[in-house]
C-alpha positions as a Markdown table, in Angstrom:
| # | Residue | x | y | z |
|---|---|---|---|---|
| 1 | Unk | -18.8 | -47.4 | 105.7 |
| 2 | Unk | -22.2 | -47.2 | 104.2 |
| 3 | Unk | -23.8 | -43.8 | 103.4 |
| 4 | Unk | -27.5 | -43.0 | 103.0 |
| 5 | Unk | -28.7 | -40.6 | 100.4 |
| 6 | Unk | -32.1 | -38.8 | 100.5 |
| 7 | Unk | -34.1 | -39.4 | 97.4 |
| 8 | Unk | -37.6 | -39.2 | 96.0 |
| 9 | Unk | -39.0 | -42.7 | 95.4 |
| 10 | Unk | -40.8 | -43.9 | 92.3 |
| 11 | Unk | -42.5 | -47.0 | 90.9 |
| 12 | Unk | -39.2 | -48.9 | 90.7 |
| 13 | Unk | -38.7 | -48.5 | 94.4 |
| 14 | Unk | -42.1 | -49.8 | 95.5 |
| 15 | Unk | -41.0 | -53.5 | 95.9 |
| 16 | Unk | -38.4 | -52.4 | 98.4 |
| 17 | Unk | -40.9 | -50.1 | 100.2 |
| 18 | Unk | -43.4 | -53.0 | 100.4 |
| 19 | Unk | -40.7 | -55.2 | 101.8 |
| 20 | Unk | -39.7 | -52.6 | 104.4 |
| 21 | Unk | -43.4 | -52.1 | 105.3 |
| 22 | Unk | -43.8 | -55.9 | 105.9 |
| 23 | Unk | -40.8 | -55.9 | 108.2 |
| 24 | Unk | -42.0 | -52.9 | 110.2 |
| 25 | Unk | -45.8 | -52.9 | 110.3 |
| 26 | Unk | -48.5 | -55.3 | 111.4 |
| 27 | Unk | -50.8 | -54.0 | 108.6 |
| 28 | Unk | -48.3 | -53.2 | 105.8 |
| 29 | Unk | -49.2 | -51.6 | 102.4 |
| 30 | Unk | -48.8 | -54.0 | 99.5 |
| 31 | Unk | -46.7 | -53.2 | 96.5 |
| 32 | Unk | -49.8 | -52.7 | 94.3 |
| 33 | Unk | -51.3 | -50.3 | 96.8 |
| 34 | Unk | -48.1 | -48.3 | 96.9 |
| 35 | Unk | -47.9 | -48.2 | 93.1 |
| 36 | Unk | -51.5 | -47.0 | 92.9 |
| 37 | Unk | -50.8 | -44.3 | 95.5 |
| 38 | Unk | -48.0 | -42.9 | 93.4 |
| 39 | Unk | -50.6 | -42.1 | 90.7 |
| 40 | Unk | -52.2 | -39.6 | 93.0 |
| 41 | Unk | -50.8 | -36.0 | 92.7 |
| 42 | Unk | -51.1 | -35.7 | 96.5 |
| 43 | Unk | -48.9 | -38.7 | 97.4 |
| 44 | Unk | -45.2 | -38.5 | 97.7 |
| 45 | Unk | -42.6 | -41.0 | 99.0 |
| 46 | Unk | -39.0 | -40.4 | 99.9 |
| 47 | Unk | -36.2 | -42.7 | 101.1 |
| 48 | Unk | -32.8 | -43.0 | 102.5 |
| 49 | Unk | -30.9 | -45.3 | 100.1 |
| 50 | Unk | -27.4 | -46.6 | 99.6 |
| 51 | Unk | -25.6 | -49.4 | 97.9 |
| 52 | Unk | -28.9 | -50.6 | 96.2 |
| 53 | Unk | -30.6 | -50.8 | 99.6 |
| 54 | Unk | -33.5 | -48.9 | 101.1 |
| 55 | Unk | -32.7 | -48.1 | 104.7 |
| 56 | Unk | -35.7 | -46.0 | 105.5 |
| 57 | Unk | -38.7 | -44.4 | 103.8 |
| 58 | Unk | -41.5 | -42.0 | 104.4 |
| 59 | Unk | -44.8 | -41.4 | 102.6 |
| 60 | Unk | -46.7 | -38.1 | 102.7 |
| 61 | Unk | -50.2 | -37.0 | 101.6 |
| 62 | Unk | -50.2 | -33.3 | 100.5 |
| 63 | Unk | -53.6 | -31.6 | 100.7 |
| 64 | Unk | -54.6 | -28.0 | 101.0 |
| 65 | Unk | -53.3 | -26.6 | 104.2 |
| 66 | Unk | -51.4 | -29.6 | 105.5 |
| 67 | Unk | -48.9 | -32.4 | 105.0 |
| 68 | Unk | -50.0 | -35.7 | 106.5 |
| 69 | Unk | -47.2 | -38.2 | 107.3 |
| 70 | Unk | -48.7 | -41.5 | 106.3 |
| 71 | Unk | -45.9 | -43.9 | 107.2 |
| 72 | Unk | -42.2 | -43.7 | 108.2 |
| 73 | Unk | -40.1 | -46.8 | 108.6 |
| 74 | Unk | -36.5 | -47.7 | 109.2 |
| 75 | Unk | -35.1 | -51.1 | 108.5 |
| 76 | Unk | -34.7 | -52.8 | 111.9 |
| 77 | Unk | -30.9 | -53.2 | 111.4 |
| 78 | Unk | -30.4 | -49.5 | 111.0 |
| 79 | Unk | -32.6 | -48.0 | 113.7 |
| 80 | Unk | -31.4 | -45.6 | 116.4 |
| 81 | Unk | -28.8 | -44.1 | 114.0 |
| 82 | Unk | -30.7 | -40.9 | 113.0 |
| 83 | Unk | -32.1 | -42.0 | 109.7 |
| 84 | Unk | -35.7 | -41.4 | 110.6 |
| 85 | Unk | -34.9 | -37.9 | 111.9 |
| 86 | Unk | -32.9 | -37.0 | 108.8 |
| 87 | Unk | -35.6 | -38.5 | 106.5 |
| 88 | Unk | -38.4 | -36.6 | 108.2 |
| 89 | Unk | -36.6 | -33.3 | 108.1 |
| 90 | Unk | -35.6 | -33.7 | 104.5 |
| 91 | Unk | -39.1 | -34.9 | 103.4 |
| 92 | Unk | -40.7 | -31.9 | 105.0 |
| 93 | Unk | -38.2 | -29.6 | 103.4 |
| 94 | Unk | -38.8 | -31.2 | 100.0 |
| 95 | Unk | -42.5 | -30.5 | 100.5 |
| 96 | Unk | -41.6 | -26.8 | 100.8 |
| 97 | Unk | -42.3 | -25.9 | 97.2 |
| 98 | Unk | -45.8 | -27.3 | 97.6 |
| 99 | Unk | -46.1 | -25.2 | 100.8 |
| 100 | Unk | -45.3 | -22.1 | 98.8 |
| 101 | Unk | -48.2 | -22.8 | 96.5 |
| 102 | Unk | -50.6 | -22.7 | 99.4 |
| 103 | Unk | -50.3 | -26.2 | 100.8 |
| 104 | Unk | -48.9 | -27.7 | 104.0 |
| 105 | Unk | -48.3 | -24.9 | 106.5 |
| 106 | Unk | -48.6 | -27.7 | 109.1 |
| 107 | Unk | -47.6 | -31.4 | 109.2 |
| 108 | Unk | -49.8 | -34.0 | 111.0 |
| 109 | Unk | -49.3 | -37.6 | 111.8 |
| 110 | Unk | -50.8 | -40.4 | 114.0 |
| 111 | Unk | -48.6 | -42.5 | 116.2 |
| 112 | Unk | -49.3 | -45.4 | 118.5 |
| 113 | Unk | -49.6 | -44.2 | 122.1 |
| 114 | Unk | -47.1 | -46.9 | 123.1 |
| 115 | Unk | -44.5 | -46.2 | 120.4 |
| 116 | Unk | -42.1 | -44.4 | 122.8 |
| 117 | Unk | -39.1 | -44.1 | 120.3 |
| 118 | Unk | -41.3 | -42.5 | 117.7 |
| 119 | Unk | -42.9 | -40.2 | 120.2 |
| 120 | Unk | -39.4 | -39.1 | 121.3 |
| 121 | Unk | -38.4 | -38.4 | 117.7 |
| 122 | Unk | -41.5 | -36.4 | 116.8 |
| 123 | Unk | -41.3 | -34.3 | 120.0 |
| 124 | Unk | -37.7 | -33.6 | 119.4 |
| 125 | Unk | -38.7 | -32.1 | 116.0 |
| 126 | Unk | -41.4 | -29.9 | 117.5 |
| 127 | Unk | -44.5 | -32.1 | 117.0 |
| 128 | Unk | -47.1 | -31.6 | 119.7 |
| 129 | Unk | -50.2 | -33.6 | 120.6 |
| 130 | Unk | -53.4 | -32.1 | 119.3 |
| 131 | Unk | -55.8 | -35.0 | 119.7 |
| 132 | Unk | -56.2 | -38.8 | 120.0 |
| 133 | Unk | -58.1 | -41.5 | 118.1 |
| 134 | Unk | -59.5 | -44.2 | 120.5 |
| 135 | Unk | -58.9 | -47.8 | 119.3 |
| 136 | Unk | -57.3 | -46.5 | 116.0 |
| 137 | Unk | -55.1 | -49.5 | 115.4 |
| 138 | Unk | -57.1 | -52.6 | 114.4 |
| 139 | Unk | -54.4 | -55.1 | 115.2 |
| 140 | Unk | -54.2 | -54.2 | 118.9 |
| 141 | Unk | -57.0 | -51.7 | 119.5 |
| 142 | Unk | -54.4 | -49.3 | 120.7 |
| 143 | Unk | -55.1 | -45.6 | 120.6 |
| 144 | Unk | -53.3 | -43.2 | 118.3 |
| 145 | Unk | -52.1 | -39.8 | 119.2 |
| 146 | Unk | -52.5 | -37.0 | 116.6 |
| 147 | Unk | -49.4 | -34.8 | 116.5 |
| 148 | Unk | -48.9 | -31.5 | 114.6 |
| 149 | Unk | -46.0 | -29.2 | 113.8 |
| 150 | Unk | -45.7 | -25.9 | 112.0 |
| 151 | Unk | -43.2 | -26.5 | 109.2 |
| 152 | Unk | -41.4 | -23.3 | 110.1 |
| 153 | Unk | -40.5 | -24.9 | 113.5 |
| 154 | Unk | -38.8 | -28.0 | 112.1 |
| 155 | Unk | -35.0 | -27.6 | 112.1 |
| 156 | Unk | -33.2 | -28.1 | 108.9 |
| 157 | Unk | -31.5 | -31.4 | 108.3 |
| 158 | Unk | -27.8 | -31.6 | 108.9 |
| 159 | Unk | -25.4 | -33.7 | 106.8 |
| 160 | Unk | -24.3 | -35.7 | 109.8 |
| 161 | Unk | -27.8 | -36.5 | 111.1 |
| 162 | Unk | -27.5 | -40.2 | 110.3 |
| 163 | Unk | -24.7 | -42.6 | 110.7 |
| 164 | Unk | -24.6 | -46.1 | 109.3 |
């Protein structure tokens, strides 16, 4: 049985992140873009890893007053097993020390209006719609919903959140 471990990602992980991006998104970040983002003090990336494999990852932008979820992706072979839920919970908890320094009382993200599985995940963690961006996604012209949650409302991660 495979196990996934939550970890902060660094430069050595960016090739795997770029590969996962390419599998999951129509406009993926390239490895060089991800490496450059890591140089910013506001950018953080976390993953669920195991057996030298990246199962899922999330990237965050931390700015005064908020945490913006930039991307969250799960390898297609490991979807619907709780990895994204556990990853999102753990990543928001890991950002808590930043929150205590005056950052990130709320988390925001954008999601395709038609991404029903993601919408279900976000709503189950307390995210609520606060706006929309018309034609946000260049590849399809699809609208994005803007969702927000107060970090105090996000339930803590449980050890058995994800099963592989």
